[in-house]
Short mmCIF file of C-alpha atoms and ligand atoms in Angstrom, two decimals:
data_model
loop_
_atom_site.label_atom_id
_atom_site.label_comp_id
_atom_site.label_asym_id
_atom_site.label_seq_id
_atom_site.Cartn_x
_atom_site.Cartn_y
_atom_site.Cartn_z
CA UNK A 1 79.05 114.30 110.36
CA UNK A 2 81.87 112.18 111.75
CA UNK A 3 84.87 111.54 109.48
CA UNK A 4 85.24 108.06 107.99
CA UNK A 5 88.91 108.08 109.02
CA UNK A 6 90.78 109.98 111.74
CA UNK A 7 94.53 109.85 112.23
CA UNK A 8 95.79 111.34 115.47
CA UNK A 9 99.47 111.92 116.19
CA UNK A 10 100.49 108.91 114.08
CA UNK A 11 104.18 108.11 114.35
CA UNK A 12 106.12 105.54 112.34
CA UNK A 13 109.68 104.94 113.44
CA UNK A 14 111.85 102.77 111.18
CA UNK A 15 114.71 101.83 113.53
CA UNK A 16 115.32 105.39 114.66
CA UNK A 17 114.18 107.19 111.48
CA UNK A 18 110.75 108.77 111.91
CA UNK A 19 108.99 108.51 108.53
CA UNK A 20 105.83 109.87 110.20
CA UNK A 21 106.32 112.36 112.99
CA UNK A 22 102.81 112.84 114.39
CA UNK A 23 100.28 112.97 111.56
CA UNK A 24 96.81 114.38 112.20
CA UNK A 25 94.35 113.98 109.36
CA UNK A 26 90.63 113.39 108.79
CA UNK A 27 88.97 111.92 105.72
CA UNK A 28 85.29 112.83 105.47
CA UNK A 29 82.52 110.60 104.17
CA UNK A 30 82.26 110.67 100.38
CA UNK A 31 85.30 112.92 100.06
CA UNK A 32 88.14 112.75 97.53
CA UNK A 33 91.16 113.91 99.51
CA UNK A 34 94.55 114.38 97.86
CA UNK A 35 97.83 113.87 99.63
CA UNK A 36 100.74 115.69 98.04
CA UNK A 37 104.29 116.52 99.05
CA UNK A 38 107.88 116.05 97.93
CA UNK A 39 109.52 112.63 97.73
CA UNK A 40 110.20 111.20 101.17
CA UNK A 41 107.43 113.28 102.83
CA UNK A 42 105.79 110.12 104.21
CA UNK A 43 102.76 109.82 101.91
CA UNK A 44 103.18 106.14 101.05
CA UNK A 45 104.04 105.31 104.66
CA UNK A 46 100.77 106.95 105.70
CA UNK A 47 98.78 104.81 103.24
CA UNK A 48 100.74 101.75 104.46
CA UNK A 49 99.89 102.44 108.06
CA UNK A 50 96.19 103.04 107.31
CA UNK A 51 95.84 99.72 105.48
CA UNK A 52 97.92 97.83 108.06
CA UNK A 53 100.89 97.02 105.82
CA UNK A 54 103.08 98.97 108.24
CA UNK A 55 102.32 99.20 111.95
CA UNK A 56 102.44 102.60 113.64
CA UNK A 57 104.85 103.15 116.52
CA UNK A 58 102.42 105.49 118.30
CA UNK A 59 99.19 107.38 117.73
CA UNK A 60 95.66 106.36 116.86
CA UNK A 61 93.80 105.65 113.65
CA UNK A 62 90.02 105.42 113.98
CA UNK A 63 87.88 104.15 111.13
CA UNK A 64 84.12 104.64 110.80
CA UNK A 65 83.97 106.44 114.15
CA UNK A 66 84.69 103.37 116.27
CA UNK A 67 87.21 100.91 114.90
CA UNK A 68 90.80 101.35 116.04
CA UNK A 69 93.02 100.20 113.17
CA UNK A 70 96.41 100.47 114.83
CA UNK A 71 96.47 96.91 116.16
CA UNK A 72 94.38 95.20 113.49
CA UNK A 73 96.04 92.85 110.98
CA UNK A 74 95.95 93.86 107.31
CA UNK A 75 93.28 91.31 106.34
CA UNK A 76 90.95 92.48 109.11
CA UNK A 77 91.34 96.09 107.96
CA UNK A 78 90.29 95.05 104.43
CA UNK A 79 87.31 93.30 105.99
CA UNK A 80 86.32 96.48 107.84
CA UNK A 81 86.08 98.31 104.49
CA UNK A 82 89.44 99.82 103.55
CA UNK A 83 90.76 98.93 100.10
CA UNK A 84 94.17 99.77 98.72
CA UNK A 85 95.21 99.69 95.12
CA UNK A 86 98.94 99.16 95.01
CA UNK A 87 101.09 100.29 92.11
CA UNK A 88 102.42 96.75 91.60
CA UNK A 89 100.07 94.81 89.30
CA UNK A 90 97.88 92.17 90.92
CA UNK A 91 95.69 91.13 87.99
CA UNK A 92 95.82 87.70 86.33
CA UNK A 93 96.79 88.50 82.73
CA UNK A 94 95.64 85.14 81.31
CA UNK A 95 92.14 85.55 82.70
CA UNK A 96 89.44 87.90 81.44
CA UNK A 97 88.40 91.12 83.19
CA UNK A 98 85.22 89.37 84.26
CA UNK A 99 87.16 86.44 85.74
CA UNK A 100 89.58 88.75 87.53
CA UNK A 101 86.66 90.50 89.20
CA UNK A 102 85.10 87.14 90.02
CA UNK A 103 88.25 86.10 91.85
CA UNK A 104 88.47 89.41 93.68
CA UNK A 105 84.84 89.10 94.71
CA UNK A 106 85.17 85.56 96.02
CA UNK A 107 88.45 86.32 97.78
CA UNK A 108 89.73 82.77 97.68
CA UNK A 109 93.07 81.33 96.72
CA UNK A 110 91.90 78.28 94.78
CA UNK A 111 91.41 79.54 91.21
CA UNK A 112 90.00 76.28 89.88
CA UNK A 113 87.23 76.11 92.46
CA UNK A 114 86.44 79.79 91.95
CA UNK A 115 86.09 79.54 88.20
CA UNK A 116 84.08 76.32 88.21
CA UNK A 117 81.77 77.09 91.11
CA UNK A 118 78.33 78.19 89.97
CA UNK A 119 77.76 81.91 90.17
CA UNK A 120 74.53 83.41 91.44
CA UNK A 121 72.67 86.03 89.39
CA UNK A 122 73.34 88.51 92.15
CA UNK A 123 77.10 87.91 91.93
CA UNK A 124 77.01 88.24 88.13
CA UNK A 125 75.04 91.51 88.39
CA UNK A 126 77.56 92.84 90.88
CA UNK A 127 80.51 92.07 88.60
CA UNK A 128 78.72 93.58 85.60
CA UNK A 129 77.94 96.75 87.56
CA UNK A 130 81.62 97.15 88.43
CA UNK A 131 82.66 96.44 84.81
CA UNK A 132 80.34 99.24 83.67
CA UNK A 133 81.62 101.61 86.32
CA UNK A 134 85.27 101.07 85.34
CA UNK A 135 84.48 101.24 81.61
CA UNK A 136 85.43 97.63 80.81
CA UNK A 137 82.03 96.08 80.18
CA UNK A 138 82.58 95.89 76.42
CA UNK A 139 85.93 94.10 76.87
CA UNK A 140 84.84 91.91 79.78
CA UNK A 141 85.67 88.66 77.95
CA UNK A 142 89.09 89.73 76.71
CA UNK A 143 92.20 88.56 78.50
CA UNK A 144 93.41 91.16 80.97
CA UNK A 145 96.89 90.92 79.46
CA UNK A 146 95.58 92.43 76.21
CA UNK A 147 94.11 95.53 77.87
CA UNK A 148 95.77 98.94 77.61
CA UNK A 149 97.78 100.26 80.57
CA UNK A 150 94.87 102.47 81.64
CA UNK A 151 92.34 99.65 81.36
CA UNK A 152 94.55 97.40 83.52
CA UNK A 153 94.68 100.13 86.17
CA UNK A 154 90.88 100.49 86.11
CA UNK A 155 90.56 96.73 86.45
CA UNK A 156 92.81 96.89 89.52
CA UNK A 157 90.54 99.59 90.94
CA UNK A 158 87.51 97.45 90.07
CA UNK A 159 89.02 94.53 91.99
CA UNK A 160 88.99 96.76 95.06
CA UNK A 161 85.51 98.17 94.38
CA UNK A 162 83.96 94.71 94.16
CA UNK A 163 84.61 94.41 97.90
CA UNK A 164 82.38 97.48 98.41
CA UNK A 165 84.90 99.43 100.51
CA UNK A 166 84.04 102.54 102.51
CA UNK A 167 87.49 104.01 101.94
CA UNK A 168 89.69 103.48 98.88
CA UNK A 169 93.41 104.31 99.02
CA UNK A 170 95.08 105.11 95.68
CA UNK A 171 98.79 105.67 95.13
CA UNK A 172 99.46 107.71 91.97
CA UNK A 173 96.51 106.32 90.01
CA UNK A 174 97.34 108.07 86.72
CA UNK A 175 101.03 107.12 86.55
CA UNK A 176 101.96 106.17 82.97
CA UNK A 177 98.53 107.00 81.54
CA UNK A 178 97.68 108.84 78.32
CA UNK A 179 95.80 112.16 78.47
CA UNK A 180 92.48 110.50 77.68
CA UNK A 181 93.06 107.77 80.27
CA UNK A 182 93.85 110.39 82.91
CA UNK A 183 90.59 112.21 82.19
CA UNK A 184 88.66 108.96 82.46
CA UNK A 185 90.42 108.09 85.70
CA UNK A 186 89.44 111.48 87.12
CA UNK A 187 85.82 110.81 86.18
CA UNK A 188 86.02 107.33 87.72
CA UNK A 189 87.37 108.69 91.01
CA UNK A 190 84.54 111.25 91.10
CA UNK A 191 82.01 108.52 90.51
CA UNK A 192 83.53 106.21 93.12
CA UNK A 193 83.27 109.01 95.69
CA UNK A 194 79.47 108.82 95.51
CA UNK A 195 79.59 105.68 97.67
CA UNK A 196 83.11 105.61 99.03
CA UNK A 197 85.69 108.07 100.36
CA UNK A 198 88.93 108.19 98.38
CA UNK A 199 92.38 109.15 99.66
CA UNK A 200 94.78 109.71 96.76
CA UNK A 201 98.55 110.17 96.80
CA UNK A 202 99.33 112.17 93.67
CA UNK A 203 102.33 113.98 92.22
CA UNK A 204 100.60 115.41 89.18
CA UNK A 205 99.37 118.87 90.16
CA UNK A 206 97.47 119.38 86.89
CA UNK A 207 95.42 116.31 87.70
CA UNK A 208 94.80 117.42 91.31
CA UNK A 209 93.67 120.82 90.00
CA UNK A 210 90.84 119.21 88.03
CA UNK A 211 89.19 118.39 91.38
CA UNK A 212 87.70 121.06 93.60
CA UNK A 213 88.43 119.06 96.73
CA UNK A 214 90.77 119.48 99.69
CA UNK A 215 94.47 118.82 99.39
CA UNK A 216 96.80 117.91 102.24
CA UNK A 217 100.47 118.77 101.91
CA UNK A 218 102.92 116.53 103.73
CA UNK A 219 106.54 117.36 104.45
CA UNK A 220 109.11 115.49 106.55
CA UNK A 221 106.57 113.11 108.05
CA UNK A 222 104.04 115.77 109.05
CA UNK A 223 101.02 117.55 107.63
CA UNK A 224 102.30 120.95 106.57
CA UNK A 225 98.94 122.43 105.60
CA UNK A 226 95.52 121.67 104.20
CA UNK A 227 93.33 123.61 101.79
CA UNK A 228 92.07 123.88 98.25
CA UNK A 229 94.66 123.80 95.50
CA UNK A 230 94.25 127.59 95.07
CA UNK A 231 94.92 128.15 98.79
CA UNK A 232 97.89 125.82 98.87
CA UNK A 233 99.52 127.46 95.88
CA UNK A 234 99.56 130.75 97.80
CA UNK A 235 101.07 129.23 100.95
CA UNK A 236 104.67 130.40 101.37
CA UNK A 237 105.78 127.29 103.27
CA UNK A 238 104.41 125.08 100.53
CA UNK A 239 106.14 127.15 97.87
CA UNK A 240 109.40 126.66 99.71
CA UNK A 241 109.23 122.96 100.40
CA UNK A 242 107.27 121.68 97.46
CA UNK A 243 105.97 123.73 94.59
CA UNK A 244 109.09 125.90 94.60
CA UNK A 245 111.25 122.84 94.22
CA UNK A 246 109.24 121.16 91.52
CA UNK A 247 108.78 124.38 89.57
P1 ADP B 301 106.73 109.49 99.98
O1 ADP B 301 105.69 108.47 99.65
O2 ADP B 301 106.15 110.80 100.43
O3 ADP B 301 107.73 109.68 98.87
P2 ADP B 301 107.64 107.49 101.86
O4 ADP B 301 106.50 107.30 102.78
O5 ADP B 301 107.85 106.48 100.80
O6 ADP B 301 107.56 108.96 101.23
O7 ADP B 301 109.00 107.57 102.71
C1 ADP B 301 109.16 108.45 103.80
C2 ADP B 301 110.54 108.26 104.36
O8 ADP B 301 110.62 107.01 105.03
C3 ADP B 301 111.63 108.24 103.28
O9 ADP B 301 112.77 108.91 103.78
C4 ADP B 301 111.91 106.76 103.11
O10 ADP B 301 113.25 106.53 102.70
C5 ADP B 301 111.66 106.22 104.51
N1 ADP B 301 111.20 104.82 104.52
C6 ADP B 301 110.09 104.34 103.90
N2 ADP B 301 109.96 103.04 104.15
C7 ADP B 301 111.00 102.68 104.94
C8 ADP B 301 111.42 101.45 105.55
N3 ADP B 301 110.73 100.32 105.38
N4 ADP B 301 112.54 101.47 106.31
C9 ADP B 301 113.24 102.63 106.50
N5 ADP B 301 112.88 103.81 105.96
C10 ADP B 301 111.79 103.84 105.18
#
């Protein structure tokens, strides 16, 4: 089966500083793939370049076996089926979870017209299905501002899922969460991967260990190695550049 995403020799040069120095990486269909590595390794830059926020200097990124992303504008990349949850909040705190998802689904700027336009049963069903998936169905009519930190993060993920992406990019999804919220987030990511590949930048090794999926280690703008968490922990280069440093 062809990968959903292929990066080949991707280079990002910020005025002479190469944040990515030739990254090769594949994300398979329905896979949860973790991206780890010390600060400054280039993980966020890689997510930025996949979603079009940053343009690559050289290399190729192919999505869904045919679409070259390197020249596409950010909005077009979203349209092709790549969603990115940023760490910065994007929810409307004075609106309910349901309304936030409604806005994300309709993808329009004019809030008044969105909230007063009649909704079809199909649209309502779609929002309710996402609310159930992210565990917010019971609080769907509460203002988003009153949700817990974890619930707000799940709502942000839901606002991406409502677009039915084929690939979801997550940057440290469990940052600031309680133990219970982290467990739930892990379960949510597993569930999402039934219909959508997920590429996750994560620093928390205990969280990564709860998955039995592949992990990619980045260092100095390159992929250092790839393997299961057990394999990576035994890799001497990784011990030196990453796990050794973080203890
Ligand atoms: P990571 O996410 O692995 O911590 P980043 O992708 O954020 O790493 O950064 C990789 C390197 O690129 C770092 O040295 C960072 O300072 C540098 N960098 C990131 N963005 C820019 C930018 N816009 N201009 C110049 N350098 C940048």
